[in-house]
Coordinates of N, CA and C in Angstrom, one line a residue:
X793 N -28.0 -6.2 17.9 CA -28.4 -4.8 17.1 C -29.9 -4.9 17.0
X794 N -30.7 -3.7 17.2 CA -31.9 -3.7 17.3 C -32.4 -2.5 16.2
X795 N -33.5 -2.4 15.6 CA -33.7 -1.5 14.6 C -35.1 -1.0 15.3
X796 N -35.4 0.4 14.9 CA -36.6 1.0 15.3 C -37.5 1.0 14.0
X797 N -38.3 0.2 14.0 CA -39.4 0.1 12.7 C -40.9 0.6 13.0
X798 N -40.8 1.5 14.0 CA -41.9 2.5 14.4 C -42.2 3.5 13.5
X799 N -41.0 4.1 13.1 CA -41.0 5.6 12.4 C -41.2 5.0 11.0
X800 N -42.3 6.1 10.5 CA -42.4 6.5 9.2 C -41.2 6.8 7.8
X801 N -40.4 7.9 8.4 CA -39.4 8.5 8.0 C -38.5 8.9 9.1
X802 N -37.5 9.3 9.0 CA -36.2 9.8 9.3 C -35.9 11.3 8.5
X803 N -35.3 12.5 9.3 CA -34.8 13.4 9.1 C -33.4 13.7 9.5
X804 N -32.9 13.3 8.3 CA -30.9 13.1 8.8 C -30.6 14.7 9.0
X805 N -31.6 15.7 8.8 CA -30.9 17.2 8.8 C -30.2 17.8 8.1
X806 N -30.7 17.3 6.6 CA -29.8 18.1 5.4 C -30.6 19.5 5.5
X807 N -29.7 20.4 5.4 CA -30.2 21.6 5.0 C -29.7 22.3 3.5
X808 N -30.9 22.6 2.8 CA -30.7 23.2 1.4 C -30.5 24.9 1.5
X809 N -29.3 25.4 0.6 CA -29.2 26.4 0.7 C -30.4 27.2 0.4
X810 N -30.9 28.3 0.4 CA -31.6 29.4 0.1 C -31.1 30.1 -0.9
X811 N -32.1 30.3 -1.6 CA -31.6 31.5 -2.7 C -31.3 32.8 -2.2
X812 N -30.4 33.7 -2.9 CA -29.8 34.5 -2.5 C -28.4 34.4 -2.0
X813 N -27.8 35.7 -1.8 CA -26.3 35.3 -1.3 C -26.0 34.5 0.1
X814 N -25.2 33.8 -0.4 CA -24.6 32.7 0.9 C -23.0 33.2 0.9
X815 N -22.7 33.3 2.3 CA -21.3 33.8 2.4 C -20.7 32.0 3.0
X816 N -19.9 31.4 2.2 CA -19.4 30.1 2.7 C -17.7 30.2 2.9
X817 N -17.8 29.1 3.8 CA -15.8 28.7 3.8 C -16.0 27.3 3.1
X818 N -14.8 27.4 2.5 CA -14.3 26.1 1.5 C -13.9 24.9 2.4
X819 N -14.0 23.9 2.4 CA -14.1 23.0 3.5 C -12.9 21.9 3.2
X820 N -12.5 21.4 4.3 CA -11.5 20.4 3.9 C -12.0 19.3 3.1
X821 N -11.0 18.4 2.1 CA -11.8 17.6 1.2 C -11.7 17.4 0.0
X822 N -11.1 18.6 -0.6 CA -11.0 19.0 -1.8 C -10.5 17.8 -2.4
X823 N -11.2 17.0 -3.6 CA -10.7 15.8 -4.3 C -11.1 15.9 -5.8
X824 N -10.0 15.1 -6.2 CA -10.2 14.9 -8.1 C -11.3 13.3 -7.7
X825 N -12.7 13.6 -8.4 CA -13.5 12.3 -8.8 C -13.6 12.0 -10.2
X826 N -13.6 10.6 -9.8 CA -14.0 10.2 -11.5 C -15.3 9.4 -11.5
X827 N -16.1 9.5 -12.3 CA -17.2 8.9 -12.4 C -17.0 7.5 -13.3
X828 N -17.0 6.8 -12.3 CA -17.0 5.4 -13.2 C -17.8 5.1 -14.4
X829 N -18.7 5.8 -14.4 CA -20.0 5.2 -15.6 C -19.6 6.2 -16.6
X830 N -19.2 7.4 -16.4 CA -19.0 8.3 -17.9 C -17.5 8.5 -18.1
X831 N -16.8 8.2 -17.1 CA -15.5 8.7 -17.1 C -14.8 10.1 -16.8
X832 N -16.0 10.7 -16.6 CA -15.7 12.2 -16.5 C -15.1 12.5 -15.1
X833 N -13.8 13.4 -15.3 CA -13.2 13.6 -14.1 C -13.5 15.1 -13.5
X834 N -14.0 15.3 -12.1 CA -13.9 16.6 -11.8 C -13.2 17.2 -10.6
X835 N -13.2 18.3 -10.1 CA -12.7 18.7 -8.9 C -13.7 19.2 -8.1
X836 N -13.9 18.2 -6.8 CA -14.9 18.4 -6.1 C -14.7 19.3 -4.2
X837 N -15.1 20.8 -4.4 CA -14.7 21.7 -3.8 C -16.1 21.5 -2.5
X838 N -15.8 21.2 -1.8 CA -16.8 21.3 -0.4 C -16.7 22.9 0.1
X839 N -18.3 23.2 0.5 CA -18.4 24.3 0.9 C -19.5 24.3 2.2
X840 N -19.4 25.3 3.2 CA -20.6 25.6 3.9 C -20.9 26.4 4.2
X841 N -21.9 26.9 4.3 CA -22.9 28.5 4.6 C -22.8 28.7 6.0
X842 N -22.0 29.9 6.3 CA -21.8 30.5 7.6 C -22.6 31.6 7.8
X843 N -23.3 32.1 6.6 CA -24.1 33.3 6.5 C -25.0 33.3 5.4
X844 N -26.2 33.3 5.6 CA -27.1 33.3 4.4 C -28.8 33.6 4.9
X845 N -29.6 33.8 3.6 CA -30.8 34.1 3.9 C -31.5 32.8 4.5
X846 N -32.7 33.2 5.8 CA -33.6 32.4 6.1 C -32.6 31.0 7.0
X847 N -32.9 29.9 6.7 CA -32.3 28.9 7.4 C -31.2 28.4 6.3
X848 N -30.2 29.0 5.6 CA -29.1 28.4 5.0 C -28.2 28.0 5.5
X849 N -27.8 28.7 6.8 CA -26.7 28.5 7.7 C -26.5 26.9 8.0
X850 N -25.5 26.5 7.7 CA -24.9 24.9 8.1 C -25.3 24.3 6.5
X851 N -25.9 24.8 5.5 CA -26.0 24.1 4.3 C -24.4 23.9 3.9
X852 N -24.7 22.4 3.3 CA -23.4 22.2 2.2 C -23.6 22.5 0.9
X853 N -22.7 22.9 0.2 CA -22.9 23.4 -0.9 C -21.5 22.7 -1.8
X854 N -21.4 21.5 -2.5 CA -20.2 20.9 -3.4 C -20.2 21.8 -4.5
X855 N -19.0 22.1 -4.9 CA -18.6 23.2 -6.1 C -18.1 21.8 -6.9
X856 N -18.7 21.7 -8.3 CA -17.7 20.8 -9.2 C -17.4 21.3 -10.1
X857 N -15.9 21.2 -10.5 CA -15.2 22.1 -11.7 C -15.1 21.0 -12.7
X858 N -15.0 20.7 -13.9 CA -14.6 19.5 -14.7 C -13.2 19.7 -15.3
X859 N -12.6 18.6 -15.0 CA -11.4 18.8 -15.8 C -11.1 17.7 -16.7
X860 N -11.8 18.3 -17.7 CA -12.1 17.9 -19.0 C -10.9 18.9 -20.0
X861 N -10.2 19.8 -19.6 CA -9.5 21.0 -20.5 C -10.4 21.8 -21.1
X862 N -11.7 21.9 -20.7 CA -12.5 22.9 -21.1 C -12.4 24.4 -20.6
X863 N -12.4 25.2 -21.1 CA -12.4 26.9 -20.6 C -13.3 27.0 -19.6
X864 N -14.6 26.3 -19.5 CA -15.4 26.4 -18.6 C -14.8 25.9 -17.1
X865 N -14.2 24.7 -17.1 CA -13.6 23.8 -15.9 C -12.5 24.9 -15.4
X866 N -11.7 25.5 -16.0 CA -10.4 26.0 -15.9 C -11.0 27.5 -15.3
X867 N -11.7 28.2 -16.1 CA -12.9 29.2 -15.6 C -12.9 29.0 -14.0
X868 N -13.8 28.0 -13.8 CA -14.3 27.9 -12.1 C -13.0 27.6 -11.2
X869 N -12.1 27.1 -11.6 CA -11.1 26.6 -11.0 C -10.3 28.0 -10.6
X870 N -9.8 28.8 -11.6 CA -9.5 30.1 -11.4 C -10.5 31.3 -10.8
X871 N -11.8 31.1 -10.7 CA -12.7 31.4 -10.0 C -12.6 31.6 -8.7
X872 N -12.6 30.3 -8.2 CA -12.1 29.6 -6.8 C -11.1 30.4 -6.7
X873 N -10.1 30.3 -6.9 CA -8.8 30.7 -6.4 C -9.0 32.4 -6.7
X874 N -9.4 33.2 -7.4 CA -9.3 34.5 -7.0 C -10.4 35.0 -6.2
X875 N -11.6 34.6 -5.9 CA -12.6 35.0 -5.1 C -12.4 34.1 -3.5
X876 N -11.6 33.4 -3.7 CA -11.2 33.1 -2.1 C -10.2 34.0 -1.8
X877 N -9.3 34.8 -2.7 CA -8.6 35.7 -2.1 C -7.1 35.3 -2.1
X878 N -6.9 34.1 -3.0 CA -5.5 33.4 -3.2 C -4.8 33.9 -4.5
X879 N -5.6 34.5 -5.5 CA -5.0 34.7 -6.5 C -3.3 35.3 -6.3
X880 N -3.1 36.3 -5.7 CA -1.6 36.7 -5.6 C -0.7 35.7 -5.2
X881 N -1.2 34.8 -4.2 CA -0.3 33.6 -3.4 C 0.1 32.8 -5.2
X882 N -1.0 32.6 -5.8 CA -1.2 31.7 -6.8 C 0.0 32.1 -7.7
X883 N -0.1 33.2 -8.1 CA 0.5 34.1 -9.0 C 1.9 34.1 -9.0
X884 N 2.4 34.1 -7.5 CA 3.8 33.7 -6.9 C 4.3 32.4 -6.7
X885 N 3.3 31.5 -6.9 CA 3.9 30.4 -6.7 C 3.8 29.9 -8.0
X886 N 3.2 30.1 -9.1 CA 3.1 29.7 -10.7 C 3.3 31.0 -11.4
X887 N 4.6 31.1 -11.5 CA 4.9 32.7 -12.2 C 4.9 32.4 -13.6
X888 N 4.9 31.0 -14.3 CA 4.7 30.8 -16.0 C 3.4 31.5 -16.4
X889 N 3.2 32.3 -16.8 CA 1.8 32.4 -17.5 C 1.2 31.3 -18.3
X890 N 1.9 30.2 -18.9 CA 1.4 29.2 -19.4 C 0.7 28.1 -18.7
X891 N 1.4 28.1 -17.2 CA 0.5 27.2 -16.3 C -1.2 27.6 -16.5
X892 N -2.1 26.4 -16.7 CA -3.2 26.5 -16.5 C -3.4 26.1 -15.2
X893 N -5.0 26.9 -15.2 CA -5.3 26.3 -13.6 C -6.3 25.0 -13.2
X894 N -6.1 24.4 -14.4 CA -6.4 22.5 -14.0 C -4.9 21.8 -14.3
X895 N -3.9 22.3 -14.5 CA -2.5 21.7 -14.1 C -2.6 20.8 -13.0
X896 N -2.1 19.8 -12.8 CA -2.1 19.2 -11.4 C -1.5 19.5 -10.2
X897 N -0.2 20.1 -10.8 CA 0.3 21.0 -9.4 C -0.6 22.2 -8.9
X898 N -1.2 22.9 -9.9 CA -2.2 23.8 -9.4 C -3.2 23.0 -8.5
X899 N -4.0 22.0 -9.0 CA -4.9 21.5 -8.3 C -4.3 20.9 -6.8
X900 N -3.0 20.3 -6.7 CA -2.5 20.0 -5.6 C -2.5 21.3 -4.4
X901 N -2.1 22.3 -5.1 CA -2.2 23.7 -4.3 C -3.2 24.2 -3.8
X902 N -4.6 23.9 -4.8 CA -5.9 24.4 -4.6 C -6.4 23.6 -3.4
X903 N -6.0 22.1 -3.3 CA -6.4 21.1 -2.1 C -5.7 21.8 -0.8
X904 N -4.4 22.1 -0.7 CA -3.7 22.5 0.3 C -4.0 23.9 0.7
X905 N -4.2 25.2 -0.2 CA -4.2 26.4 0.4 C -5.9 26.9 0.4
X906 N -7.2 26.4 -0.4 CA -8.1 26.8 -0.2 C -9.0 26.4 0.9
X907 N -8.9 25.3 1.6 CA -9.6 25.3 2.8 C -9.5 26.1 3.9
X908 N -10.7 26.5 4.3 CA -10.7 27.7 5.1 C -11.0 29.2 5.0
X909 N -10.7 29.5 3.6 CA -11.1 30.6 2.9 C -12.5 30.5 2.4
X910 N -13.0 31.9 2.2 CA -14.3 32.3 2.5 C -14.4 32.9 0.9
X911 N -15.8 32.6 0.4 CA -16.6 32.8 -0.5 C -18.0 33.0 -0.5
X912 N -18.3 34.0 -1.8 CA -19.6 34.2 -1.5 C -20.4 33.5 -2.7
X913 N -21.4 32.7 -2.4 CA -22.0 32.0 -3.6 C -23.4 32.6 -3.7
X914 N -23.9 32.9 -5.2 CA -25.6 33.5 -5.2 C -25.7 32.3 -5.8
X915 N -27.3 31.9 -4.9 CA -28.0 30.8 -5.3 C -29.2 30.8 -6.2
X916 N -29.7 30.2 -7.0 CA -30.8 30.7 -7.7 C -31.5 29.0 -8.0
X917 N -32.7 29.0 -7.6 CA -33.4 27.9 -8.0 C -33.9 27.5 -9.3
X918 N -33.2 26.3 -9.8 CA -33.1 25.6 -11.4 C -34.2 24.7 -11.2
X919 N -34.8 25.1 -12.2 CA -36.1 23.7 -12.6 C -34.8 22.5 -13.4
X920 N -35.5 21.3 -12.8 CA -35.0 20.1 -13.5 C -35.8 19.0 -13.6
X921 N -35.7 17.7 -14.0 CA -36.6 16.7 -14.1 C -37.2 16.7 -13.1
X922 N -36.8 16.3 -11.8 CA -37.1 16.4 -10.2 C -38.2 17.5 -10.0
X923 N -37.8 18.5 -10.1 CA -38.5 20.1 -9.6 C -37.4 21.0 -9.6
X924 N -37.9 21.7 -8.7 CA -36.7 23.0 -8.4 C -35.7 22.6 -7.4
X925 N -34.5 23.0 -7.6 CA -33.5 22.6 -6.9 C -32.2 24.0 -6.6
X926 N -31.8 23.9 -5.5 CA -30.6 25.2 -5.5 C -29.4 25.0 -6.5
X927 N -29.1 25.9 -7.0 CA -27.6 26.0 -8.2 C -27.2 27.3 -7.6
X928 N -25.6 27.1 -7.8 CA -24.9 28.3 -7.9 C -24.8 28.9 -9.0
X929 N -25.3 30.3 -9.1 CA -25.6 31.2 -10.0 C -23.8 32.1 -10.6
X930 N -23.7 32.7 -9.4 CA -22.3 33.3 -9.4 C -21.6 33.3 -7.9
X931 N -20.2 33.3 -8.1 CA -19.2 33.5 -7.4 C -18.5 34.5 -7.3
X932 N -18.4 35.3 -6.1 CA -17.6 36.6 -5.8 C -16.8 36.6 -4.6
X933 N -16.1 37.9 -4.1 CA -15.7 37.7 -3.0 C -16.5 37.8 -2.0
X934 N -16.1 36.9 -0.5 CA -16.7 37.2 0.5 C -17.1 38.6 1.8
X935 N -16.4 39.6 1.1 CA -16.1 40.6 2.0 C -16.0 41.7 0.8
X936 N -16.3 43.0 1.0 CA -15.9 44.1 0.4 C -14.3 44.1 0.4
X937 N -13.5 44.3 1.4 CA -12.4 44.5 1.8 C -11.7 43.6 0.5
X938 N -12.0 42.3 0.9 CA -11.0 41.4 0.0 C -11.2 41.7 -2.0
X939 N -12.5 42.2 -2.2 CA -12.6 42.7 -3.4 C -11.9 43.8 -4.0
X940 N -11.6 44.9 -2.6 CA -10.7 46.2 -2.8 C -9.3 45.6 -3.2
X941 N -8.8 44.6 -3.0 CA -7.2 44.3 -2.5 C -6.7 44.3 -4.0
X942 N -7.1 43.9 -5.1 CA -6.7 43.7 -6.4 C -6.5 45.4 -6.7
X943 N -7.4 46.1 -6.9 CA -7.6 47.9 -7.0 C -6.7 48.0 -6.3
X944 N -6.3 48.0 -4.9 CA -5.2 48.5 -4.0 C -4.0 48.0 -4.8
X945 N -4.1 47.1 -5.0 CA -2.4 46.7 -5.2 C -2.0 47.4 -6.6
X946 N -3.2 47.5 -7.5 CA -2.7 48.2 -8.8 C -2.3 49.8 -8.5
X947 N -3.1 50.3 -7.5 CA -2.9 51.8 -7.4 C -1.6 51.9 -6.5
X948 N -1.6 51.0 -5.7 CA -0.1 51.0 -4.9 C 1.3 51.1 -5.9
X949 N 1.0 50.6 -7.3 CA 2.0 50.5 -8.2 C 2.7 49.0 -8.5
X950 N 1.6 48.1 -8.3 CA 2.3 46.7 -8.6 C 2.8 46.5 -10.1
X951 N 4.0 46.2 -10.3 CA 4.6 45.8 -11.4 C 4.0 45.2 -12.7
X952 N 3.5 46.5 -13.5 CA 2.7 45.9 -14.9 C 3.3 45.3 -15.5
X953 N 4.7 44.9 -15.7 CA 5.5 43.9 -16.6 C 5.6 42.9 -16.2
X954 N 5.0 42.5 -14.5 CA 4.9 40.8 -14.5 C 4.5 39.9 -15.3
X955 N 4.8 39.1 -15.1 CA 3.8 37.6 -16.0 C 2.5 37.5 -15.2
X956 N 1.5 38.0 -16.0 CA 0.1 37.7 -15.9 C -0.7 36.6 -16.6
X957 N -1.2 35.7 -15.8 CA -2.1 34.6 -16.6 C -3.4 35.6 -17.6
X958 N -3.6 35.1 -18.8 CA -4.4 35.4 -19.6 C -5.8 35.1 -19.0
X959 N -6.4 35.7 -18.0 CA -7.6 35.3 -17.5 C -8.9 34.9 -18.6
X960 N -8.7 36.4 -19.6 CA -9.8 36.7 -20.5 C -10.1 35.1 -21.4
X961 N -9.0 34.3 -21.3 CA -9.1 32.8 -22.2 C -9.9 31.8 -21.4
X962 N -10.0 32.2 -20.0 CA -10.7 31.0 -19.4 C -12.1 31.3 -19.2

């Protein structure tokens, strides 16, 4: 084995997402991770920018959802399901309104169903201890057509008496 010691540095080709709206595809490899130092458990959802401002295309954005029973963690998982266009399928698969988004059965379904789905992430620069870094500000539907689907279902007369999760609690 031989190493090139003549270089001062090496560019590994990492791309940071630019501020603005980035259309992303959810990737394979959604997994539950545990920080061995803190004991905190999160759901890591990898995404890749397929359309975005400037040179964002190809940037990786990992979304971390706390699995600590918090409303914030549940809301992030529910938002990923909703804005990936999978809410109808999840409501059908889990009709019990008492099932929470962080239930292990839902997490397993997220791992199987979300890869390949599209979402829109709005990126803003946030100041941290080491300077500015890109951070996800909002999540939304990747297309107008997907955003219109829930309204179209209501207009078509979907069953108002069907069990619905109380999304306002997340």
